[in-house]
Amino acid sequence: MLFVTGFLGALGMAFCQWLIYAWAPTEAAMGLAQKIFYIHLPLSWWALISFFVVFIASIAYLLRRNPAWDRLAAVAAEVGLLFCGLALVTGCLWAKRSWGVWWTWDPRLTTTIVLWFVYAGYLVLRGLEMGSARKRLTCAVVGIVAFLDVPLVFISARIWRSIHPAVFASREGGLPLEMKICAICCVAAMGFIWWTIVCLRKRQLEQIHAVDSLLFAPEN
């Protein structure tokens, strides 16, 4: 299945390159630089989905105390932090062409950089030396609390005065149909890549856990 999803992700992203550069129209004001939007948007959405998975897995661990849920939360946080960082980088490239600056303390950007640091701290916490059970419990609580910033990132461009565009928010305006279709295809293709990375990393952590269980199993 991982080979299939990885292949679909690679094929989908290759097809999306044709959609981005040959089929979708070029935006009049920004020109070719606008095309980075089709990578920036999927990275942003799947980063937020990753952090939602951390939230759900953390709740599941508190309810079941199954270490598998803790490992899923760790994987989702790692992938989410990677995607969030790439979204910030592509956003800076877009901002330089659109707004004339690499960074501005816009509500959407500010809440996103806070989100990145929160989950970076979460991963630092996971690397600290403490008892396994205590660490899993602490990380589960932090994983739930950290999610509070995720809906704030999502709605920040709508509830505060923001220069960041709220994609698909306007019924009258918004993106032309071709751009919407291209963006949706890019989000879907990135989803296959996201799923493949998450499953591969989770399999790796499961194997590490199995080896550690053999090496450090208590003697009878």
GROMACS .gro file of C-alpha atoms in nm:
model
  220
    1MET     CA    1   0.000   0.000   0.000
    2LEU     CA    2   0.282   0.241   0.077
    3PHE     CA    3   0.430   0.177  -0.266
    4VAL     CA    4   0.091   0.249  -0.421
    5THR     CA    5   0.029   0.570  -0.226
    6GLY     CA    6   0.386   0.686  -0.285
    7PHE     CA    7   0.354   0.619  -0.657
    8LEU     CA    8   0.017   0.798  -0.671
    9GLY     CA    9   0.166   1.093  -0.485
   10ALA     CA   10   0.463   1.118  -0.719
   11LEU     CA   11   0.243   1.075  -1.028
   12GLY     CA   12  -0.008   1.324  -0.893
   13MET     CA   13   0.255   1.588  -0.822
   14ALA     CA   14   0.405   1.536  -1.169
   15PHE     CA   15   0.060   1.588  -1.322
   16CYS     CA   16   0.009   1.893  -1.101
   17GLN     CA   17   0.321   2.051  -1.250
   18TRP     CA   18   0.150   2.042  -1.588
   19LEU     CA   19  -0.166   2.188  -1.432
   20ILE     CA   20   0.033   2.463  -1.258
   21TYR     CA   21   0.254   2.578  -1.543
   22ALA     CA   22   0.058   2.487  -1.856
   23TRP     CA   23  -0.313   2.474  -1.773
   24ALA     CA   24  -0.388   2.716  -1.487
   25PRO     CA   25  -0.392   3.081  -1.597
   26THR     CA   26  -0.115   3.316  -1.486
   27GLU     CA   27  -0.230   3.574  -1.233
   28ALA     CA   28  -0.219   3.925  -1.382
   29ALA     CA   29  -0.056   4.115  -1.092
   30MET     CA   30   0.200   3.866  -0.959
   31GLY     CA   31   0.272   3.681  -1.281
   32LEU     CA   32   0.465   3.355  -1.265
   33ALA     CA   33   0.553   3.401  -0.897
   34GLN     CA   34   0.189   3.331  -0.808
   35LYS     CA   35   0.242   2.967  -0.906
   36ILE     CA   36   0.412   2.901  -0.572
   37PHE     CA   37   0.063   2.926  -0.421
   38TYR     CA   38  -0.013   2.574  -0.551
   39ILE     CA   39   0.266   2.433  -0.333
   40HIS     CA   40   0.219   2.669  -0.039
   41LEU     CA   41  -0.150   2.589   0.005
   42PRO     CA   42  -0.120   2.206   0.021
   43LEU     CA   43   0.174   2.231   0.261
   44SER     CA   44  -0.028   2.457   0.489
   45TRP     CA   45  -0.340   2.240   0.487
   46TRP     CA   46  -0.159   1.914   0.548
   47ALA     CA   47   0.045   2.073   0.825
   48LEU     CA   48  -0.278   2.165   1.004
   49ILE     CA   49  -0.416   1.815   0.942
   50SER     CA   50  -0.097   1.671   1.093
   51PHE     CA   51  -0.146   1.875   1.408
   52PHE     CA   52  -0.509   1.760   1.423
   53VAL     CA   53  -0.381   1.401   1.415
   54VAL     CA   54  -0.150   1.487   1.707
   55PHE     CA   55  -0.455   1.617   1.894
   56ILE     CA   56  -0.665   1.305   1.827
   57ALA     CA   57  -0.380   1.063   1.898
   58SER     CA   58  -0.302   1.242   2.225
   59ILE     CA   59  -0.663   1.211   2.340
   60ALA     CA   60  -0.664   0.845   2.238
   61TYR     CA   61  -0.350   0.781   2.441
   62LEU     CA   62  -0.499   0.941   2.753
   63LEU     CA   63  -0.807   0.722   2.714
   64ARG     CA   64  -0.638   0.393   2.618
   65ARG     CA   65  -0.278   0.437   2.743
   66ASN     CA   66  -0.162   0.247   2.434
   67PRO     CA   67   0.194   0.354   2.334
   68ALA     CA   68   0.100   0.312   1.965
   69TRP     CA   69  -0.112   0.627   1.990
   70ASP     CA   70   0.183   0.813   2.140
   71ARG     CA   71   0.403   0.707   1.848
   72LEU     CA   72   0.138   0.823   1.601
   73ALA     CA   73   0.130   1.163   1.773
   74ALA     CA   74   0.510   1.184   1.750
   75VAL     CA   75   0.506   1.101   1.378
   76ALA     CA   76   0.229   1.348   1.300
   77ALA     CA   77   0.412   1.623   1.491
   78GLU     CA   78   0.735   1.559   1.299
   79VAL     CA   79   0.563   1.564   0.959
   80GLY     CA   80   0.346   1.860   1.056
   81LEU     CA   81   0.647   2.062   1.168
   82LEU     CA   82   0.824   1.983   0.839
   83PHE     CA   83   0.524   2.084   0.629
   84CYS     CA   84   0.461   2.394   0.841
   85GLY     CA   85   0.824   2.502   0.800
   86LEU     CA   86   0.807   2.454   0.423
   87ALA     CA   87   0.479   2.648   0.416
   88LEU     CA   88   0.648   2.937   0.596
   89VAL     CA   89   0.939   2.934   0.351
   90THR     CA   90   0.716   2.928   0.042
   91GLY     CA   91   0.498   3.192   0.205
   92CYS     CA   92   0.799   3.421   0.248
   93LEU     CA   93   0.886   3.379  -0.120
   94TRP     CA   94   0.530   3.466  -0.213
   95ALA     CA   95   0.521   3.761   0.029
   96LYS     CA   96   0.836   3.914  -0.120
   97ARG     CA   97   0.676   3.927  -0.466
   98SER     CA   98   0.327   4.018  -0.349
   99TRP     CA   99   0.388   4.255  -0.055
  100GLY     CA  100   0.747   4.362  -0.119
  101VAL     CA  101   0.878   4.217   0.211
  102TRP     CA  102   0.991   3.872   0.318
  103TRP     CA  103   0.793   3.887   0.642
  104THR     CA  104   0.526   4.099   0.807
  105TRP     CA  105   0.350   4.049   1.140
  106ASP     CA  106   0.018   3.972   0.977
  107PRO     CA  107  -0.227   3.775   1.199
  108ARG     CA  108  -0.209   3.462   0.980
  109LEU     CA  109   0.171   3.470   0.964
  110THR     CA  110   0.211   3.547   1.333
  111THR     CA  111  -0.017   3.266   1.450
  112THR     CA  112   0.158   3.026   1.209
  113ILE     CA  113   0.509   3.105   1.334
  114VAL     CA  114   0.382   3.064   1.691
  115LEU     CA  115   0.236   2.728   1.588
  116TRP     CA  116   0.573   2.620   1.448
  117PHE     CA  117   0.754   2.709   1.769
  118VAL     CA  118   0.488   2.536   1.982
  119TYR     CA  119   0.529   2.206   1.800
  120ALA     CA  120   0.906   2.247   1.783
  121GLY     CA  121   0.893   2.269   2.162
  122TYR     CA  122   0.668   1.963   2.166
  123LEU     CA  123   0.934   1.763   1.978
  124VAL     CA  124   1.206   1.895   2.209
  125LEU     CA  125   0.996   1.769   2.500
  126ARG     CA  126   0.980   1.425   2.341
  127GLY     CA  127   1.360   1.417   2.332
  128LEU     CA  128   1.407   1.487   2.703
  129GLU     CA  129   1.531   1.219   2.940
  130MET     CA  130   1.246   1.110   3.165
  131GLY     CA  131   1.048   0.798   3.236
  132SER     CA  132   0.869   0.654   2.933
  133ALA     CA  133   0.522   0.655   3.089
  134ARG     CA  134   0.568   1.003   3.233
  135LYS     CA  135   0.697   1.135   2.899
  136ARG     CA  136   0.405   0.987   2.706
  137LEU     CA  137   0.157   1.135   2.951
  138THR     CA  138   0.320   1.479   2.944
  139CYS     CA  139   0.342   1.481   2.565
  140ALA     CA  140  -0.022   1.381   2.534
  141VAL     CA  141  -0.131   1.676   2.749
  142VAL     CA  142   0.094   1.917   2.558
  143GLY     CA  143  -0.028   1.774   2.225
  144ILE     CA  144  -0.386   1.854   2.322
  145VAL     CA  145  -0.311   2.205   2.452
  146ALA     CA  146  -0.092   2.291   2.152
  147PHE     CA  147  -0.384   2.230   1.917
  148LEU     CA  148  -0.556   2.543   2.049
  149ASP     CA  149  -0.349   2.751   1.806
  150VAL     CA  150  -0.455   2.549   1.499
  151PRO     CA  151  -0.813   2.684   1.463
  152LEU     CA  152  -0.673   3.030   1.540
  153VAL     CA  153  -0.440   2.999   1.240
  154PHE     CA  154  -0.729   2.889   1.021
  155ILE     CA  155  -0.970   3.171   1.112
  156SER     CA  156  -0.717   3.450   1.173
  157ALA     CA  157  -0.747   3.590   0.820
  158ARG     CA  158  -1.125   3.608   0.863
  159ILE     CA  159  -1.167   3.753   1.212
  160TRP     CA  160  -0.883   4.009   1.203
  161ARG     CA  161  -0.782   4.266   0.946
  162SER     CA  162  -0.529   4.074   0.741
  163ILE     CA  163  -0.347   4.118   0.413
  164HIS     CA  164  -0.321   3.742   0.380
  165PRO     CA  165  -0.585   3.613   0.135
  166ALA     CA  166  -0.853   3.383   0.273
  167VAL     CA  167  -0.865   3.121  -0.001
  168PHE     CA  168  -1.210   3.011  -0.120
  169ALA     CA  169  -1.370   3.251   0.130
  170SER     CA  170  -1.553   3.467  -0.122
  171ARG     CA  171  -1.848   3.341  -0.323
  172GLU     CA  172  -1.849   3.634  -0.562
  173GLY     CA  173  -1.475   3.662  -0.615
  174GLY     CA  174  -1.198   3.433  -0.512
  175LEU     CA  175  -1.005   3.212  -0.749
  176PRO     CA  176  -1.108   3.142  -1.109
  177LEU     CA  177  -1.238   2.790  -1.170
  178GLU     CA  178  -0.915   2.670  -1.333
  179MET     CA  179  -0.710   2.788  -1.036
  180LYS     CA  180  -0.948   2.622  -0.791
  181ILE     CA  181  -0.929   2.289  -0.975
  182CYS     CA  182  -0.550   2.312  -0.988
  183ALA     CA  183  -0.529   2.391  -0.616
  184ILE     CA  184  -0.760   2.102  -0.525
  185CYS     CA  185  -0.554   1.859  -0.735
  186CYS     CA  186  -0.234   1.978  -0.567
  187VAL     CA  187  -0.388   1.932  -0.221
  188ALA     CA  188  -0.498   1.579  -0.314
  189ALA     CA  189  -0.158   1.483  -0.458
  190MET     CA  190   0.020   1.623  -0.153
  191GLY     CA  191  -0.216   1.416   0.061
  192PHE     CA  192  -0.084   1.092  -0.089
  193ILE     CA  193   0.273   1.207  -0.017
  194TRP     CA  194   0.176   1.306   0.338
  195TRP     CA  195   0.013   0.969   0.402
  196THR     CA  196   0.315   0.781   0.269
  197ILE     CA  197   0.560   0.977   0.485
  198VAL     CA  198   0.346   0.934   0.796
  199CYS     CA  199   0.306   0.559   0.745
  200LEU     CA  200   0.675   0.506   0.669
  201ARG     CA  201   0.784   0.703   0.975
  202LYS     CA  202   0.532   0.526   1.198
  203ARG     CA  203   0.654   0.189   1.072
  204GLN     CA  204   1.008   0.298   1.156
  205LEU     CA  205   0.910   0.393   1.512
  206GLU     CA  206   0.726   0.064   1.553
  207GLN     CA  207   1.039  -0.125   1.448
  208ILE     CA  208   1.254   0.080   1.687
  209HIS     CA  209   1.007   0.004   1.966
  210ALA     CA  210   1.017  -0.368   1.883
  211VAL     CA  211   1.399  -0.375   1.888
  212ASP     CA  212   1.412  -0.181   2.216
  213SER     CA  213   1.162  -0.423   2.368
  214LEU     CA  214   1.391  -0.714   2.279
  215LEU     CA  215   1.711  -0.547   2.393
  216PHE     CA  216   1.581  -0.401   2.718
  217ALA     CA  217   1.322  -0.661   2.811
  218PRO     CA  218   1.338  -0.749   3.184
  219GLU     CA  219   1.500  -1.080   3.258
  220ASN     CA  220   1.282  -1.357   3.398
   0.00000   0.00000   0.00000
